[in-house]
mmCIF file of C-alpha atoms in Angstrom:
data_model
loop_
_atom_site.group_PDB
_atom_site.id
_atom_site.type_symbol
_atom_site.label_atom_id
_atom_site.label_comp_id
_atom_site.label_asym_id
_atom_site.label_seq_id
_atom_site.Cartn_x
_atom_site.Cartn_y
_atom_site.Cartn_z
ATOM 1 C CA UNK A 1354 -125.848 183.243 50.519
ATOM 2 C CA UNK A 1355 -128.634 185.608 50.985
ATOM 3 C CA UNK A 1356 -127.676 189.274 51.488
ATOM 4 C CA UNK A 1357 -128.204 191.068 55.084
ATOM 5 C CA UNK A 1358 -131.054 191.334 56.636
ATOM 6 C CA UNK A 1359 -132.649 194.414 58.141
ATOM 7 C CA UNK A 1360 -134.822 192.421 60.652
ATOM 8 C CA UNK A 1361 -134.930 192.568 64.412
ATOM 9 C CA UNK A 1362 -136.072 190.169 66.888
ATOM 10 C CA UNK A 1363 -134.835 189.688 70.710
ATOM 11 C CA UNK A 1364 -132.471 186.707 71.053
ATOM 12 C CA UNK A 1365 -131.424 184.647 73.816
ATOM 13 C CA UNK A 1366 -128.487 183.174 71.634
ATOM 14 C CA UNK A 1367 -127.472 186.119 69.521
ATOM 15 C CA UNK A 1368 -125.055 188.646 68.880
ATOM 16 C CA UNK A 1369 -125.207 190.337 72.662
ATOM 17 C CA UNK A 1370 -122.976 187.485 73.866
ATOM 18 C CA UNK A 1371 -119.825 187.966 71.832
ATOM 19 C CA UNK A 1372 -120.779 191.245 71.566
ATOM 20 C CA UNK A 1373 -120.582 191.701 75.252
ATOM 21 C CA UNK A 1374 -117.840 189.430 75.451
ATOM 22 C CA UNK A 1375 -115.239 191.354 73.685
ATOM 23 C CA UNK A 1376 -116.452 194.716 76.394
ATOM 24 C CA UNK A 1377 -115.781 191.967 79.356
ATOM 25 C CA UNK A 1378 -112.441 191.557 77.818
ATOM 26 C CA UNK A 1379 -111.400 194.814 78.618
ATOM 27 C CA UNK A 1380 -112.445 194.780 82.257
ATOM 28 C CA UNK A 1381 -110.514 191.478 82.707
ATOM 29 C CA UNK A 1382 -107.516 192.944 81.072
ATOM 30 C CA UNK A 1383 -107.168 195.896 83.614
ATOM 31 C CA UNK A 1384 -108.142 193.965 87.240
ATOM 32 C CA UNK A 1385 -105.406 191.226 86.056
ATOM 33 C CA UNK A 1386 -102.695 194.165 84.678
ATOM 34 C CA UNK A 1387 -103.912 197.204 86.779
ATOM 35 C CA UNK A 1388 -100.752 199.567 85.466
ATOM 36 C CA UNK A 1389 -101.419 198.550 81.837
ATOM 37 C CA UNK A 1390 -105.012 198.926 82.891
ATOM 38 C CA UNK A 1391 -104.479 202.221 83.701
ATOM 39 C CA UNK A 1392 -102.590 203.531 80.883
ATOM 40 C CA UNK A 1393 -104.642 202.211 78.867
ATOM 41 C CA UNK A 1394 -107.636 204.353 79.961
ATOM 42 C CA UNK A 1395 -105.467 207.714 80.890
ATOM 43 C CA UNK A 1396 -107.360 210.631 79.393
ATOM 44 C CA UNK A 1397 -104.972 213.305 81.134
ATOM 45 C CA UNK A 1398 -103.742 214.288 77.619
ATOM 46 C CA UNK A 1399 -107.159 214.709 75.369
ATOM 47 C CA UNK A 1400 -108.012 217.438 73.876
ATOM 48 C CA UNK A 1401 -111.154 218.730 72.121
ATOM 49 C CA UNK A 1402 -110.478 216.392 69.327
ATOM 50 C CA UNK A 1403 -109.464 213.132 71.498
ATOM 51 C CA UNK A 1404 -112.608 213.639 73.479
ATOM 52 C CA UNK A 1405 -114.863 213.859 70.964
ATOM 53 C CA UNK A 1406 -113.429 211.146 68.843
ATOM 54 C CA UNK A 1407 -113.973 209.035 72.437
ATOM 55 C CA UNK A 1408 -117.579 210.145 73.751
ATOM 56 C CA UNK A 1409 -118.315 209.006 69.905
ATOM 57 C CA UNK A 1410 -116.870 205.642 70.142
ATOM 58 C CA UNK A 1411 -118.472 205.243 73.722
ATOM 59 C CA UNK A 1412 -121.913 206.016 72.235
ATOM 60 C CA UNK A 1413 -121.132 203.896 69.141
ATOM 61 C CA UNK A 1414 -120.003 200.745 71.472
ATOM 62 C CA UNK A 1415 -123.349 201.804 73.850
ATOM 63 C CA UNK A 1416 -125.392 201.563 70.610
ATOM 64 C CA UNK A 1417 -124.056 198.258 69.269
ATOM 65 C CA UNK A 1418 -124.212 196.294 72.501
ATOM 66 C CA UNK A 1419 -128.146 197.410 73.077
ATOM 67 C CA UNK A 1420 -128.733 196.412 69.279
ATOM 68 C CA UNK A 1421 -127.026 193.498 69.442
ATOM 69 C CA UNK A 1422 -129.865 192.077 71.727
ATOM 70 C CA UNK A 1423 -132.033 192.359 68.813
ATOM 71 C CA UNK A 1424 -129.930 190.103 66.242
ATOM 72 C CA UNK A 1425 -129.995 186.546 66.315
ATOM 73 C CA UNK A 1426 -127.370 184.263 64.900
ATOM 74 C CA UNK A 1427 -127.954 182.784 61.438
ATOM 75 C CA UNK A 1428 -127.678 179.750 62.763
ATOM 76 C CA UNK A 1429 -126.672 176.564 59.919
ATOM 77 C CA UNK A 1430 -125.968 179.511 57.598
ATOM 78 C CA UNK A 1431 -122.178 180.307 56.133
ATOM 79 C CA UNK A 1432 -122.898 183.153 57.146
ATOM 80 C CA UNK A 1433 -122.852 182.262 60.673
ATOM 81 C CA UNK A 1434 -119.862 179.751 60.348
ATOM 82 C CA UNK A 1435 -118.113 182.835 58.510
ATOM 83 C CA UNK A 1436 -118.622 185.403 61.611
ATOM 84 C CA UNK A 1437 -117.812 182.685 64.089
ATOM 85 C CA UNK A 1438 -114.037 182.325 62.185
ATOM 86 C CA UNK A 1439 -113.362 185.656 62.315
ATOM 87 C CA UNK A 1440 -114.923 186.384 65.568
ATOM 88 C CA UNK A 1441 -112.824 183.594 67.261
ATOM 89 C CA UNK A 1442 -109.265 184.498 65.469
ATOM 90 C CA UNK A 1443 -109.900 188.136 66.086
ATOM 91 C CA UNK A 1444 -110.745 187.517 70.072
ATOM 92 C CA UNK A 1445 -107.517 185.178 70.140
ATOM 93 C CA UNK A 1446 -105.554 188.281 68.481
ATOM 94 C CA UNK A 1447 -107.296 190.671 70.644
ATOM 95 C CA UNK A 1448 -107.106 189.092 74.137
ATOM 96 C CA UNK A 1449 -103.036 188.676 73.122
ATOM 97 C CA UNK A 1450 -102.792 192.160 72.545
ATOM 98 C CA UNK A 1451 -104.130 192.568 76.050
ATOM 99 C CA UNK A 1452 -101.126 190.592 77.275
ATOM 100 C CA UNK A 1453 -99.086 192.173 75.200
ATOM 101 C CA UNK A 1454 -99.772 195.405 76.256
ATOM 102 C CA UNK A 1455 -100.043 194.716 79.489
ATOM 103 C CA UNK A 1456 -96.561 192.956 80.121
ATOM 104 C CA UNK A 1457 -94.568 196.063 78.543
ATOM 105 C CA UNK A 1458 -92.265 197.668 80.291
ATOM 106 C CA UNK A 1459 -94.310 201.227 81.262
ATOM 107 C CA UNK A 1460 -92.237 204.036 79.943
ATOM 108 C CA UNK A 1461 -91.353 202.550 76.457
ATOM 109 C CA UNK A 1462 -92.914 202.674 72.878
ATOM 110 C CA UNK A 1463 -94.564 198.736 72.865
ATOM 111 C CA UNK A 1464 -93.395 196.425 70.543
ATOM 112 C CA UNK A 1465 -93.820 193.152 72.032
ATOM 113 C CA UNK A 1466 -96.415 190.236 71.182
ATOM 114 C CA UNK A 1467 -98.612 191.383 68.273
ATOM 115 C CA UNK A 1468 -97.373 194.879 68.239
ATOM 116 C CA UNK A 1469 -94.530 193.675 66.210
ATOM 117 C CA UNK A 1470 -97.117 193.551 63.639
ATOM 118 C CA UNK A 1471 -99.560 196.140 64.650
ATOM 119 C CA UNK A 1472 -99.476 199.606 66.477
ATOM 120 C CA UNK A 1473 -102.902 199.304 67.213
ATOM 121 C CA UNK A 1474 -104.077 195.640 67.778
ATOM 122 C CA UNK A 1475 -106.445 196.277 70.778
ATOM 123 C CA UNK A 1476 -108.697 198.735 67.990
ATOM 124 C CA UNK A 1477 -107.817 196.321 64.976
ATOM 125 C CA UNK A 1478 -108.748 193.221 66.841
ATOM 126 C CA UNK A 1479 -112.309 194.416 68.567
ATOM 127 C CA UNK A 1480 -113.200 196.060 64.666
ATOM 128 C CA UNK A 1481 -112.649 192.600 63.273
ATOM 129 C CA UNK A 1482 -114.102 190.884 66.265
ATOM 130 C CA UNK A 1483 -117.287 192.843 65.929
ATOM 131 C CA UNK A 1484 -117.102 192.183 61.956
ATOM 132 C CA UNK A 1485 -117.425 188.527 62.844
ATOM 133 C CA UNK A 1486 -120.570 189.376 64.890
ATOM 134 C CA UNK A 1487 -121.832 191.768 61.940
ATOM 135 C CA UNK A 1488 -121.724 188.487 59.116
ATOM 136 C CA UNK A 1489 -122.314 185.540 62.050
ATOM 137 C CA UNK A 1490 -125.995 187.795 62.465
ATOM 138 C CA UNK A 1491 -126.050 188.997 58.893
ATOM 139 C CA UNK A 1492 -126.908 192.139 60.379
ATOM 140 C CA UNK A 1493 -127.188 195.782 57.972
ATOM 141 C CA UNK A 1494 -128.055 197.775 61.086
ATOM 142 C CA UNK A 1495 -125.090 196.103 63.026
ATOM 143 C CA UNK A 1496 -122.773 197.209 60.403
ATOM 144 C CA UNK A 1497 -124.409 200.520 59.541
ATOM 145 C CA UNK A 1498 -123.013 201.162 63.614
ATOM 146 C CA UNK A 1499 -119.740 199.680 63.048
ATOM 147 C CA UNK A 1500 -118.629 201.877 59.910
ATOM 148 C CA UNK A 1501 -119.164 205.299 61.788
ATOM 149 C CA UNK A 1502 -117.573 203.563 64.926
ATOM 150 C CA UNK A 1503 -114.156 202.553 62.911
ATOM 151 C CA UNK A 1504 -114.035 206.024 61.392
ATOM 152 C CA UNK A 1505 -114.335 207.337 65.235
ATOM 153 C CA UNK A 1506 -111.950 205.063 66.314
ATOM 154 C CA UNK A 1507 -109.457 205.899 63.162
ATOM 155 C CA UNK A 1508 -109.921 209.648 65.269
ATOM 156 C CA UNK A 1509 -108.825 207.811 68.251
ATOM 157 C CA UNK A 1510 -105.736 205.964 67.374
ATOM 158 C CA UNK A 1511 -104.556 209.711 65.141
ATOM 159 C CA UNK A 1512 -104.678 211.433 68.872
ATOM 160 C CA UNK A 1513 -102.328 208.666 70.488
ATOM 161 C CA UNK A 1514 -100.026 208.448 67.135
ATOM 162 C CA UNK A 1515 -99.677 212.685 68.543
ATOM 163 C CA UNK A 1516 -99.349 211.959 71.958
ATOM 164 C CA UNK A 1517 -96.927 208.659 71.352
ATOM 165 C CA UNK A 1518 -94.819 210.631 68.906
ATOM 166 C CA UNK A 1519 -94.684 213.603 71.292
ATOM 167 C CA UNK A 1520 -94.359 211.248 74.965
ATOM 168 C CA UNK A 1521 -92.183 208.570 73.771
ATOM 169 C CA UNK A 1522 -90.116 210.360 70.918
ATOM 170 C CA UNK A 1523 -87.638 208.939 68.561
ATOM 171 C CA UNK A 1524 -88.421 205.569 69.835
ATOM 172 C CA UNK A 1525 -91.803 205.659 68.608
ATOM 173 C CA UNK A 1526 -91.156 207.396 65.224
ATOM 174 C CA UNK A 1527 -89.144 204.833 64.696
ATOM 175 C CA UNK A 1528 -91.663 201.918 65.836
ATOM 176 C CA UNK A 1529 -94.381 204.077 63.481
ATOM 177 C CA UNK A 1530 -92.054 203.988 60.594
ATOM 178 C CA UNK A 1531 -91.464 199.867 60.535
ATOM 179 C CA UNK A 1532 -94.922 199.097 61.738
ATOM 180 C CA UNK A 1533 -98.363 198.993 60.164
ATOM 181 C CA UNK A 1534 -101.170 201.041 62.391
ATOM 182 C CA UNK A 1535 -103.784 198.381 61.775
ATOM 183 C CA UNK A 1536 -101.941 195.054 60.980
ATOM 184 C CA UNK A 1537 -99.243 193.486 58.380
ATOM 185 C CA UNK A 1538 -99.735 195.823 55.622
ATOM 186 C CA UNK A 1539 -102.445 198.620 56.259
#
């Protein structure tokens, strides 16, 4: 296996399809569960912190779909068949968190579906995801994106742990005791 590549070139099969694939996801997710939809996106709470930990992710995301126009797939490489593995467990995983989250009852700490295993499968899932896009294009600048993105998104999920803890209680100190924030053990 060579090691990753710091080329560019435009590419009608490349990384901008699952790239933008996993964003579609999202949209799909709130026209088919509009309440879920629209907790999922409620900013009423944010402070200082949660926005700036947000408008970085949002630039981040920006960044990586507009770069991933520029990476092809390494096609007949392992590193493509790698990527493509974990791209297509991790959109399985992350399209079920969408149902999960979106058929809990609103009011309550979540813990059906994949949150039994995760408190934050919806993040976990579209890291991975995009990890499977980073090896499938061998891509340095790809991943050189997707490091300050996770640590921006880590930001994220520590300003809804606050606002779960403080909205939802016992119940969710609880649910945060007996279950991992990113997924089985970590």
């Amino acid at each position: 296996m060579n090691t990753f590549y710091f080329t560019l070139s435009p590419a009608w099969l490349g990384g901008w399809i699952p790239t933008v694939f996993l964003v579609a996801i999202q949209f799909v997710f709130m026209a088919i569960f509009k309440d879920g939809g629209k907790r999922a996106v409620d900013t009423s709470w944010y402070g200082p912190s949660e926005w700036h930990y947000a408008n970085t992710t949002f630039v981040l995301q920006v960044a990586m779909i507009v770069l991933s126009v520029f990476l092809p797939f390494k096609w007949g490489t392992a590193w493509f068949v790698v990527g493509t593995i974990i791209y297509v467990v991790s959109t399985i995983m992350f399209v079920w968190s969408f149902f999960s989250y979106g058929r809990a009852p609103k009011g309550e700490t979540i813990r059906n579906g994949v949150y039994r295993y995760s408190r934050n499968p919806m993040y976990f899932f579209y890291l991975t995801g995009m990890v499977g896009v980073v090896v499938a294009c061998a891509s340095a600048y790809l991943l050189l994106l997707l490091v300050p993105y996770a640590v921006a998104t880590h930001g994220v999920i520590l300003g809804e742990e606050r606002y779960c803890a403080k909205t939802y209680g016992d119940s969710y100190l609880d649910y945060k005791a007996a279950t991992p924030r990113y997924f089985l053990f970590f």
